[in-house]
Short mmCIF file of C-alpha atoms and ligand atoms in Angstrom, two decimals:
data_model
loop_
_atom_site.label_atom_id
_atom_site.label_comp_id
_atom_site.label_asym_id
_atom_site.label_seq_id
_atom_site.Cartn_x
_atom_site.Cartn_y
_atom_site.Cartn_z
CA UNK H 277 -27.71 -30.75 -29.15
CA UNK H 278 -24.87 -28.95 -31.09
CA UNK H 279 -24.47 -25.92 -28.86
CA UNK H 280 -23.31 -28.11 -26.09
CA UNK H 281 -20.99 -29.59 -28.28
CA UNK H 282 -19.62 -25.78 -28.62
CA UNK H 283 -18.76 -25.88 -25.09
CA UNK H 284 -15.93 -27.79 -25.79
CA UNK H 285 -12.45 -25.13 -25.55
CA UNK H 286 -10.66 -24.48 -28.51
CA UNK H 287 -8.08 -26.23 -26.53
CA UNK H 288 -9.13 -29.26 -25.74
CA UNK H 289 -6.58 -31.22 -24.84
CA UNK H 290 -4.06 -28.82 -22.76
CA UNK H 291 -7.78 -28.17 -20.68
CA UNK H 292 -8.50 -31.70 -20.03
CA UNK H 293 -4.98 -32.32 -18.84
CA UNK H 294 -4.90 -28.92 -16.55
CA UNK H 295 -8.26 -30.14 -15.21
CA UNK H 296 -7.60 -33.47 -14.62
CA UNK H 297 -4.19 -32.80 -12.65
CA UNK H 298 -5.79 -29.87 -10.99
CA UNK H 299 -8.91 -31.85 -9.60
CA UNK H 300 -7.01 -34.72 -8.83
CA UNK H 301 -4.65 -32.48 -6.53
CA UNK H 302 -6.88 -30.08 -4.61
CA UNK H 303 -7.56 -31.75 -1.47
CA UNK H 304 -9.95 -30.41 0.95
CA UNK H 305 -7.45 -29.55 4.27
CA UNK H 306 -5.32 -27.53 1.41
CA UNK H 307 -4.68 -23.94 1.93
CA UNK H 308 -5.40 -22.45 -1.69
CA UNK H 309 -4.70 -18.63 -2.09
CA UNK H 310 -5.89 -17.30 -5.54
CA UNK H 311 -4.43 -14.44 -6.64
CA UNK H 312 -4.29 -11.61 -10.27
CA UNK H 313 -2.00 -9.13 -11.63
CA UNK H 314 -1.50 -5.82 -9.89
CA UNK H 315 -4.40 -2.99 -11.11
CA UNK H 316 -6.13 -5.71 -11.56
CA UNK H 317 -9.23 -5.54 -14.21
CA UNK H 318 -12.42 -6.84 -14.95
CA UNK H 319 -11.24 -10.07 -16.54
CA UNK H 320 -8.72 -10.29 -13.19
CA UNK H 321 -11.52 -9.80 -10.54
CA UNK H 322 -13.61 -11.83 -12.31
CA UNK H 323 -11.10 -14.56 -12.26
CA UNK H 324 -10.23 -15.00 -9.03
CA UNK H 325 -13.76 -14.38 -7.74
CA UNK H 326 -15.38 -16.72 -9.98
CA UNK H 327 -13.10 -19.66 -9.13
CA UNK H 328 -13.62 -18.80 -5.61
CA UNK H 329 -17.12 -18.76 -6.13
CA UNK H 330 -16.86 -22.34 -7.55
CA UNK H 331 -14.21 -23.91 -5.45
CA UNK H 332 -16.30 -22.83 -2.57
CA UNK H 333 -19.75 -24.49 -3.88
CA UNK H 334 -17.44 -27.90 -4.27
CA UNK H 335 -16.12 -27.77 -0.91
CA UNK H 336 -13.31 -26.24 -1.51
CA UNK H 337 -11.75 -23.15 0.91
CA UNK H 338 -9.71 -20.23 -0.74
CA UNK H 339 -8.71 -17.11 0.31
CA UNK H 340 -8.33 -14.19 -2.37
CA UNK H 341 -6.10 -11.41 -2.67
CA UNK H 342 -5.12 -8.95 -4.70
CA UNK H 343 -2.16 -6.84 -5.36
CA UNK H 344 -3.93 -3.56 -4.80
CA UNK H 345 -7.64 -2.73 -4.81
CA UNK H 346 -9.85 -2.79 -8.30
CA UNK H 347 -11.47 -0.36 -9.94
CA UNK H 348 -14.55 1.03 -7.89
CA UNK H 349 -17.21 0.16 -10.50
CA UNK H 350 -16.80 -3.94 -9.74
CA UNK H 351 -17.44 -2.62 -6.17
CA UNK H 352 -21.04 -4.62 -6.17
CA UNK H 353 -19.27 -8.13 -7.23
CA UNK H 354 -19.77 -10.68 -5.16
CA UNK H 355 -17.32 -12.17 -3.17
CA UNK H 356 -15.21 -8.44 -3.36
CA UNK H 357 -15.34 -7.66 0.05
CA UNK H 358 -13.71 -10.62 1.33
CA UNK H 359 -10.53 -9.98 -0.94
CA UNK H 360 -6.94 -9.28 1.04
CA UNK H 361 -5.26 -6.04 -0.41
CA UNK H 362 -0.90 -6.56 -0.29
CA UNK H 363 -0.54 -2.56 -0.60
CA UNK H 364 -3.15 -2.73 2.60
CA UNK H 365 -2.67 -5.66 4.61
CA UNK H 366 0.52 -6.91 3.89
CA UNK H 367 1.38 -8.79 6.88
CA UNK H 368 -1.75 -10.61 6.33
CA UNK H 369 -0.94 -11.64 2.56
CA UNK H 370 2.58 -12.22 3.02
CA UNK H 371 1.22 -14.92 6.08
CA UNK H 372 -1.48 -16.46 3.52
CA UNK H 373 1.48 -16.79 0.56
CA UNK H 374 3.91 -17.79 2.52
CA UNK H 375 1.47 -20.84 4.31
CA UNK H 376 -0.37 -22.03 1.38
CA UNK H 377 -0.03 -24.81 -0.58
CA UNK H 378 -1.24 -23.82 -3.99
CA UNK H 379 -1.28 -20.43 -5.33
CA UNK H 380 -3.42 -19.74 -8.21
CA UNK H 381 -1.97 -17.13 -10.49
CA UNK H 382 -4.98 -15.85 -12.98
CA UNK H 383 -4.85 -13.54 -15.90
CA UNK H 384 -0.65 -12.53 -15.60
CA UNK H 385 2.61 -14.14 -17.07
CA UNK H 386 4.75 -13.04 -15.09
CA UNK H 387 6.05 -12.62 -11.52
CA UNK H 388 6.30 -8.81 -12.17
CA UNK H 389 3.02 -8.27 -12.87
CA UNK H 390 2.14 -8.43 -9.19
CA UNK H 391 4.10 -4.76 -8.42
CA UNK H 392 5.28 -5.20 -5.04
CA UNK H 393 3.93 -8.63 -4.22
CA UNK H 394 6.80 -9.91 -6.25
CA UNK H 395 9.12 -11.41 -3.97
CA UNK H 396 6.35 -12.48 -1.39
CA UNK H 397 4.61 -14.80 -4.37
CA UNK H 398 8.59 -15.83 -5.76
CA UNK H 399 9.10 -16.84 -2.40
CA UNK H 400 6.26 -18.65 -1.92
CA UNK H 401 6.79 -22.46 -2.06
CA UNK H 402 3.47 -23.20 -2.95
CA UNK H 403 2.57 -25.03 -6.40
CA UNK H 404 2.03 -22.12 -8.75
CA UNK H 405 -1.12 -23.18 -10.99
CA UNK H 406 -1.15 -20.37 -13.76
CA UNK H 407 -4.79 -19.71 -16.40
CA UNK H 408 -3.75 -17.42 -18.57
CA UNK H 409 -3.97 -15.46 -21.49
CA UNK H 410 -0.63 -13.25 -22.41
CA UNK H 411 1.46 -13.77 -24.63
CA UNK H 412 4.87 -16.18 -23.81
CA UNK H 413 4.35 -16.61 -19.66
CA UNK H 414 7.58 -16.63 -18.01
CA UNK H 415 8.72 -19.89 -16.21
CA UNK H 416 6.84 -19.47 -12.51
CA UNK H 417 4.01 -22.01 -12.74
CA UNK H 418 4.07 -25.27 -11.89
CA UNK H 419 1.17 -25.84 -14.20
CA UNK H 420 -0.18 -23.73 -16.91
CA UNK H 421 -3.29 -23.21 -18.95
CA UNK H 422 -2.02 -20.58 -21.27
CA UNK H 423 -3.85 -19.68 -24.63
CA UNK H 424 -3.18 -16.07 -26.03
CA UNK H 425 -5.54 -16.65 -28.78
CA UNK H 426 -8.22 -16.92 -25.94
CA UNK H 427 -10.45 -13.30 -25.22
CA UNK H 428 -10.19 -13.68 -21.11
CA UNK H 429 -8.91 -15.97 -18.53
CA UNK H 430 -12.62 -15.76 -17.06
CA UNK H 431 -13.48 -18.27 -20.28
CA UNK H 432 -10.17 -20.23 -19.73
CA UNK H 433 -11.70 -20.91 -16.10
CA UNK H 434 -14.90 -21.38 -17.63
CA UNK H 435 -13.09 -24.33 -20.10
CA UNK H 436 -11.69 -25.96 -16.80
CA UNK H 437 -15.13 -26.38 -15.33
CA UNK H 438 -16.28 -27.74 -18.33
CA UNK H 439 -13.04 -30.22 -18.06
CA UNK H 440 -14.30 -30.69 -14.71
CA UNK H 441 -17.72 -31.66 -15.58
CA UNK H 442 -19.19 -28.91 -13.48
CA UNK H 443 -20.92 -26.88 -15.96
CA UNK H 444 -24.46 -27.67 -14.85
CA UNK H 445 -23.53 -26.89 -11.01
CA UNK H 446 -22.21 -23.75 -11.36
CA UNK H 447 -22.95 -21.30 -8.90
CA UNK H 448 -25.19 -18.28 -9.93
CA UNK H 449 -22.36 -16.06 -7.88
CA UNK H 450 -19.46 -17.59 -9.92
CA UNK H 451 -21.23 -16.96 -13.25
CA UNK H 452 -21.92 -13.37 -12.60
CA UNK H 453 -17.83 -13.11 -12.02
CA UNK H 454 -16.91 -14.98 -15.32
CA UNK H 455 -19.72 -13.23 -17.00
CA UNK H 456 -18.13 -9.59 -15.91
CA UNK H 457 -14.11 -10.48 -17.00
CA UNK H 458 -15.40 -12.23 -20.92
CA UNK H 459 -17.69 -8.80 -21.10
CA UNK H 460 -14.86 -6.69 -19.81
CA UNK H 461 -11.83 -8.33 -21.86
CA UNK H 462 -13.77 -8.39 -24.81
CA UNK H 463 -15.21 -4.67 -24.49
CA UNK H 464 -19.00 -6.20 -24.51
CA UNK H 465 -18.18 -9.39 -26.70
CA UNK H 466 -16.92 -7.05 -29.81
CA UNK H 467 -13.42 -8.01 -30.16
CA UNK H 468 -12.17 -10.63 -32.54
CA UNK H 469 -11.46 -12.84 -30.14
CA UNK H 470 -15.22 -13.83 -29.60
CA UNK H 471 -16.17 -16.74 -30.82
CA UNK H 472 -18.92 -19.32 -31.25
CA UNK H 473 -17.49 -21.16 -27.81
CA UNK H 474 -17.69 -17.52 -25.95
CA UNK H 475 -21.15 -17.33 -27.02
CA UNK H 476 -21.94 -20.90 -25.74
CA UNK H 477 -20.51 -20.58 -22.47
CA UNK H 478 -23.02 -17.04 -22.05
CA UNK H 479 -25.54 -19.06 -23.68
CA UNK H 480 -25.48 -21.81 -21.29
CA UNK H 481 -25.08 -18.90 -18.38
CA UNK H 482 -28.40 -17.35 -19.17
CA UNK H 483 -29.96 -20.72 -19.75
CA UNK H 484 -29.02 -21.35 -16.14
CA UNK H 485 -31.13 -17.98 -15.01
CA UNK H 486 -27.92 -15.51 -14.88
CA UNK H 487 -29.54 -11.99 -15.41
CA UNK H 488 -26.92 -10.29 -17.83
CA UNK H 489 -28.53 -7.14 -18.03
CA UNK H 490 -28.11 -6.31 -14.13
CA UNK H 491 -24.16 -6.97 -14.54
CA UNK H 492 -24.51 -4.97 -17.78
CA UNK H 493 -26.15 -1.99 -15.54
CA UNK H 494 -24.03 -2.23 -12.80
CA UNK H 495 -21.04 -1.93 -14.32
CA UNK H 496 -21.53 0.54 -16.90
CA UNK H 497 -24.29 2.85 -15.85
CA UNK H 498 -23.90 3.26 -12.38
CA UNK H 499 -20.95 5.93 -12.99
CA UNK H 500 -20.42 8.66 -10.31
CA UNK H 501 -20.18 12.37 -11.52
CA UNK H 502 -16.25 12.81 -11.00
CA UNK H 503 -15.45 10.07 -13.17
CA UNK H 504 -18.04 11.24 -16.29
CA UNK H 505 -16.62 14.83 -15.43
CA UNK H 506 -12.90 13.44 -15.71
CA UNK H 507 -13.35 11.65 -18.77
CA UNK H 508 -15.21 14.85 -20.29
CA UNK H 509 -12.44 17.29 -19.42
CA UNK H 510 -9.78 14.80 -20.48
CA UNK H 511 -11.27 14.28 -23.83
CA UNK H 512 -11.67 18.01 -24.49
CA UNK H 513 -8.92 20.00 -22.18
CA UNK H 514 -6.12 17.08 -22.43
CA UNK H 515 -6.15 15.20 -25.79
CA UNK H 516 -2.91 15.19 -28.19
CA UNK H 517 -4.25 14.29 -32.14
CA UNK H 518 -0.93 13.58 -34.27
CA UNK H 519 -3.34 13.63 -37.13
CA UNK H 520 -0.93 12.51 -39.60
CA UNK H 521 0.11 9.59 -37.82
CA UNK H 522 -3.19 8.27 -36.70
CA UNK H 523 -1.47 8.74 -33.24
CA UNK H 524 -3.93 10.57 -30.63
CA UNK H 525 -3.09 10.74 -26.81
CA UNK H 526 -5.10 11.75 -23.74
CA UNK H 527 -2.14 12.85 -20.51
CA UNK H 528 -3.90 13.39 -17.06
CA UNK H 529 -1.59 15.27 -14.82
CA UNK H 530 -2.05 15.19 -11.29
CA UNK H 531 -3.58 17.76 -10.50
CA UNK H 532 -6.30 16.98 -12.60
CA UNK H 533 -6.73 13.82 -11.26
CA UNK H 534 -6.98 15.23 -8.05
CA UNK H 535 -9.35 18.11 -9.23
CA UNK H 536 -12.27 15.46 -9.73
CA UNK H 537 -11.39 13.25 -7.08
CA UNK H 538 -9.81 10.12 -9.41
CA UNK H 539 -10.22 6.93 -7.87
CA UNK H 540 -9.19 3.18 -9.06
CA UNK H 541 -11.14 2.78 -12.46
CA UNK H 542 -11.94 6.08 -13.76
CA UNK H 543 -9.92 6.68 -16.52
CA UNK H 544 -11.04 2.98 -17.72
CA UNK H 545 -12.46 2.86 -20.98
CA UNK H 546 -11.15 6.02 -22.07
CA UNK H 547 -8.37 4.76 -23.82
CA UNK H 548 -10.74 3.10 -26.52
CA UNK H 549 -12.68 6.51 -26.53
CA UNK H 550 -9.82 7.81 -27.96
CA UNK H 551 -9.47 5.04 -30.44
CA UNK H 552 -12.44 5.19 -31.19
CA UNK H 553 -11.78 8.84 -33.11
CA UNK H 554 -12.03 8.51 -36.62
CA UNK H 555 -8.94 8.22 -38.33
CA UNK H 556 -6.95 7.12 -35.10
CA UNK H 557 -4.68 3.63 -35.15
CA UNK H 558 -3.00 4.04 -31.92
CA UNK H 559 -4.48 5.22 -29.02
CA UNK H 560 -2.47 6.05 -25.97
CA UNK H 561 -3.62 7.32 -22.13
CA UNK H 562 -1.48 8.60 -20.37
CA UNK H 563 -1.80 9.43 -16.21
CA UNK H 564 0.65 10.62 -14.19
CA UNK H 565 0.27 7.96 -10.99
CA UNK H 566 2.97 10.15 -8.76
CA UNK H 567 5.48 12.50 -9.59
CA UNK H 568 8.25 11.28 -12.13
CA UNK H 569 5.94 8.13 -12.79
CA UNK H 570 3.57 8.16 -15.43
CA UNK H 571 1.39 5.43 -16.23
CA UNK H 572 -0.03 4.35 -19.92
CA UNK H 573 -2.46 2.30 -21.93
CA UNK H 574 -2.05 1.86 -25.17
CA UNK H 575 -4.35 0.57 -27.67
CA UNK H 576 -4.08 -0.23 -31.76
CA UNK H 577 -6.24 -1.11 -34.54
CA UNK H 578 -4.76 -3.52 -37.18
CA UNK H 579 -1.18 -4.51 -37.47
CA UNK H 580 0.45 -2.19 -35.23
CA UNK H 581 1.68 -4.16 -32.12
CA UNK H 582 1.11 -1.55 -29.36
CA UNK H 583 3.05 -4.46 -26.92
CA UNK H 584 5.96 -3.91 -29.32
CA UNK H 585 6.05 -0.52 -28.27
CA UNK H 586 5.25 -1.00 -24.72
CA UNK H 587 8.11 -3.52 -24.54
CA UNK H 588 10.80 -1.36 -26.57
CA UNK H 589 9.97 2.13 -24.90
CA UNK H 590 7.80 1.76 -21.77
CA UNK H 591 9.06 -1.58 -19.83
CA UNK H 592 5.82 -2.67 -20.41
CA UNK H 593 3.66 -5.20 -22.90
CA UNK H 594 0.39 -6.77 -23.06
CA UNK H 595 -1.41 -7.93 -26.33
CA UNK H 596 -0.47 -6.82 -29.82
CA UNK H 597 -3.68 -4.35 -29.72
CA UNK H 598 -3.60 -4.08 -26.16
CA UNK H 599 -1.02 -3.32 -23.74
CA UNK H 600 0.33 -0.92 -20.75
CA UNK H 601 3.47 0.26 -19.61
CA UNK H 602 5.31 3.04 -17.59
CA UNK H 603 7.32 6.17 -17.97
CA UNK H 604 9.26 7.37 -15.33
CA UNK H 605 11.29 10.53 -14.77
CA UNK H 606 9.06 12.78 -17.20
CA UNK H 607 6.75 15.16 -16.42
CA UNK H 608 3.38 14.73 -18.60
CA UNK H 609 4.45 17.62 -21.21
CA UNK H 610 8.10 15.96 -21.24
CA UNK H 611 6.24 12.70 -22.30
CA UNK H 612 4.40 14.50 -25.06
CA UNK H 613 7.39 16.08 -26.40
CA UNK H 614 9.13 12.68 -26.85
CA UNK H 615 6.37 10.85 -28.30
CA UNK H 616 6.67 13.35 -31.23
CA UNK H 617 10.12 12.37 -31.67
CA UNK H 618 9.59 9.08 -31.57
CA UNK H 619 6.67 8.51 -34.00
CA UNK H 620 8.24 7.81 -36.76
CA UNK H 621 9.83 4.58 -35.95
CA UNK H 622 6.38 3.51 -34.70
CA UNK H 623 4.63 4.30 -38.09
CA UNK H 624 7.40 4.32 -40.62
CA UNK H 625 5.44 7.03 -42.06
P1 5GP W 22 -4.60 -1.85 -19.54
O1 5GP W 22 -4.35 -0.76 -20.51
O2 5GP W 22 -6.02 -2.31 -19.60
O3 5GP W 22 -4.11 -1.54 -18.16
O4 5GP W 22 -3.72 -3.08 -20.01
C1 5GP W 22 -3.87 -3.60 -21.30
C2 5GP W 22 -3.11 -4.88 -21.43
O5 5GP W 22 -1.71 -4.67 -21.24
C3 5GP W 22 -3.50 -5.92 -20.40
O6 5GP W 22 -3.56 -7.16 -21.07
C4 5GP W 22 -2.39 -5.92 -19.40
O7 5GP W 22 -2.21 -7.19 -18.89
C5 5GP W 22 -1.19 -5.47 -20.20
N1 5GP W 22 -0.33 -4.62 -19.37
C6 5GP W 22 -0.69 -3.47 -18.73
N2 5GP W 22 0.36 -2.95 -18.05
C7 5GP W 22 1.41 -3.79 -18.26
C8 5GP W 22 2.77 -3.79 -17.83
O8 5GP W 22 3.24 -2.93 -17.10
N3 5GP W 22 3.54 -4.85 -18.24
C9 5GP W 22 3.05 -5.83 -19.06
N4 5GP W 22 3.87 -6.82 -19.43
N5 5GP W 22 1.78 -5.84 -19.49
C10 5GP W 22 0.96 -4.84 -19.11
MN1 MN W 23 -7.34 -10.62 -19.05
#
């Protein structure tokens, strides 16, 4: 049947190889700890969860934990409660990282995209096994499954069950997880990065019985009031348009943050709100985590490389449409003020 065939990756070869070292080296008594990037996402949570979901219905023990918590709408995913927290148990982690025997890193490229876990995973002398998909990983795995051109690690882990031959075992738990980080990463399967082998993997998930429309409901239409009330008042009290430019930014102070309770995940999605806006290329938000910190996501249409920018003037990156950084020492109108002066090197206008 030729939609099986589109199961295979669009990487063969560096999957089958990942897979068939991977398999071949996870033995039962192993301590595995499975880990993400800090603030970790949809396609993060997803991505540890899921694996653990399937490592788990082959036999297989791991122990999850994150950075810091995730955003409060994946609060229904299976498998989240059972997840360690660094910023909350860090004794704990520190003991599982320093004990196991492989670490897997999903859905970062680097060892400082794990905030203040840093030196406890560096440290670690666990084999580092690495899925992901950001641009030019730094040198910390011990093996890697990298493919930027890929929409989500979730369908990189997806690939590696299909190396493993697993694909008709896999659990309905672990599908629900993958299912969540390709939706998330690929804002509901609309990016470019879709493609026919994406839509195999959910076609062969929903042939198995996974009910799509649940996760669908879940995670988008179960919002409380603060956050729809937050992203309201930020679109109309707190958004910047530099018309001209195509440059239009929402900043969140803290106070306002604190005036409808933020939590983990509440600003998320907003950013492509604002891009959204007719006329707008670049689309940046803008939230002040603590004082002198600020915290942004920026997102393009087209050729402008937003991790360009997030690499040259926030110590930050991502994808080329796609990608975060920070600001520190600026208060939130301070930020605003320089972004004006430095728009025309972004747009040569
Ligand atoms: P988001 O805006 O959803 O937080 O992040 C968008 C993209 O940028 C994600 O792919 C994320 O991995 C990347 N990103 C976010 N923050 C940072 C950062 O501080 N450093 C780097 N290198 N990438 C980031
Ligand atoms: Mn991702």
């Amino acid at each position: 049947m030729e939609g099986i065939n589109l199961l295979e990756s669009a990487s063969p070869v560096m999957v089958s190889e990942m897979a068939r070292q991977c398999w071949e080296d996870m033995k039962p008594n192993h301590s595995v700890v499975i880990t993400a990037h800090r603030s970790p996402d949809g396609d993060a949570v997803g991505a540890v969860l899921g694996l653990y979901h399937h490592l788990k219905s082959k036999g297989i023990r791991s122990t999850v934990v994150l950075p810091d918590r995730f955003p409060s709408f994946l609060d229904w995913i299976p498998g989240g409660n059972g997840i360690y927290f660094f910023n909350e148990e860090t004794d704990a982690v520190n003991q599982l990282l320093t004990s196991a025997d492989v670490i897997w890193c999903l859905d970062f490229n680097g060892l400082d995209r794990v905030g203040k876990m840093e030196d406890a995973l560096r440290n670690a002398t666990a084999q580092k096994w690495v899925v992901d998909h950001h641009q030019l990983p730094d040198e910390f795995a011990d093996r890697l499954l990298s493919d930027p051109s890929c929409g989500s690690t979730c369908e990189l882990l997806v690939d590696l069950i299909v190396g493993w031959g697993q694909m008709d075992s896999v659990s309905n738990d672990a599908m629900m997880c993958f299912y969540v980080g390709i939706m998330t990463d690929t804002a509901s399967f609309r990016f470019p990065s879709v493609t026919a082998h994406t839509h195999a993997i959910l076609s062969h998930f929903l042939a198995r019985g996974l009910d799509h429309a649940s996760i669908h409901q879940n995670t988008f239409d179960e919002q409380s009031l603060n956050r729809v009330q937050l992203q309201g008042f930020a679109m109309s009290e707190r958004l910047h348009v530099f018309g001209e430019y195509g440059l239009a930014v929402v900043g969140l102070e803290r106070a306002d943050l604190d005036r409808f309770h933020f939590k983990s995940g509440d600003t998320e999605g907003l950013v492509n709100k604002v891009l959204g806006l007719s006329g707008v290329r670049v689309a940046i938000m803008a939230r002040e985590a603590e004082p002198g910190l600020i915290k942004l996501s920026l997102r393009s249409v087209g050729d402008i490389s937003v991790r360009d920018i997030a690499a040259s003037e926030f110590d930050g990156g991502g994808h080329k449409n796609a990608a975060g950084g920070i600001v520190k020492g600026k208060t939130m109108p301070e930020f605003i003020d320089f972004l004006s002066t430095r728009i025309l090197d972004w747009f040569d206008a």
